[in-house]
Amino acid sequence: MLVLVAPGQGAQTPGFLTEWLDLPGAGERVAAWSDAIGLDLVHYGTKADADAIRDTAVAQPLLVAAGLLSASALGDVAPGAVAGHSVGEITAAAFAGVLDDTAALSLVRKRGLAMADAAAITETGMAALLGGDPRATVAHLEKLGLTPANINGAGQIVAAGTKEQLAALEADKPEGVRRVVMLQVAGAFHTHHMGPAVDTLAKAAEALTPGDPKVTYVSNKDGKAVGTGAEVLDRLVGQVANPVRWDLCMETFKELGVTALLEVCPGGTLTGLAKRALPGVRTLALKTPADLDAARELIAEHAA
């Protein structure tokens, strides 16, 4: 059973779309998406530097576009389930047929702008904690006023809060945590700091008509499979201010009988987690078009 997954913010790197745009029709397709959402995805995916694509309003549409483009290059795929980490949930919603590509990109463009505006209100950020006992780590974060914004499994939790709270975390790590790594993101995503973005996104969602998922859609709110498009959309709205439970998604993959996990471009983060949390499961990350042949072989062996 194949699970198709999409990464979240932070996975992007300068120029990562360049080789993908050499595929037949890819440049025209991304240019059309750029016109539809008022953002030059071609420029940001090929020529922009790391600081430019770190901007939340840019990074999020760029990641969804990359996921959709790389998945389409695979041809017909019949995964047993789909899921996405943070903004990757919008990509996954398109995979499942809940949103078409243009609707997904329109929604993520509004999401990115709204979250960038919310992040500008207070100076906030995020940090990854590696190692330690999850329960003890969460308790320690809460003591410092931080939110466990991403509980990713495989020994990784991402904390979010103000710059002062994160500085206190660096000076006082939870017991057993090996490293605290400050992330290159613009704000405390998936926390109460993103509350203003929820209202904006809810209004944007009212204009959409979602379809029901055509494959099993696993939500990172709680790792549950969601059966209706309306509920998927409702969860996408609320997700921006609530923690990501990727650990629970991986538990659901196990229960579903996953045998292979394929991560769309810019892959690597979620396959890395799966290698540690899902032993015995084949994993493959789409980084460049050179990975497509191996991905097609994986699909032939493990997809329905």
Short mmCIF file of C-alpha atoms in Angstrom, two decimals, residues 20-34 42 69:
data_model
loop_
_atom_site.label_atom_id
_atom_site.label_comp_id
_atom_site.label_asym_id
_atom_site.label_seq_id
_atom_site.Cartn_x
_atom_site.Cartn_y
_atom_site.Cartn_z
CA TRP A 20 11.35 20.34 -13.21
CA LEU A 21 10.55 23.22 -15.56
CA ASP A 22 12.54 21.49 -18.30
CA LEU A 23 9.89 18.76 -18.51
CA PRO A 24 7.48 19.06 -21.48
CA GLY A 25 4.71 21.55 -20.75
CA ALA A 26 5.90 22.25 -17.20
CA GLY A 27 7.00 25.83 -17.80
CA GLU A 28 3.69 26.74 -19.43
CA ARG A 29 1.73 25.10 -16.65
CA VAL A 30 3.58 26.92 -13.87
CA ALA A 31 3.36 30.20 -15.79
CA ALA A 32 -0.42 29.77 -15.99
CA TRP A 33 -0.58 29.11 -12.24
CA SER A 34 1.54 32.23 -11.68
CA VAL A 42 8.87 30.48 -12.18
CA LEU A 69 4.01 19.56 -10.77
#
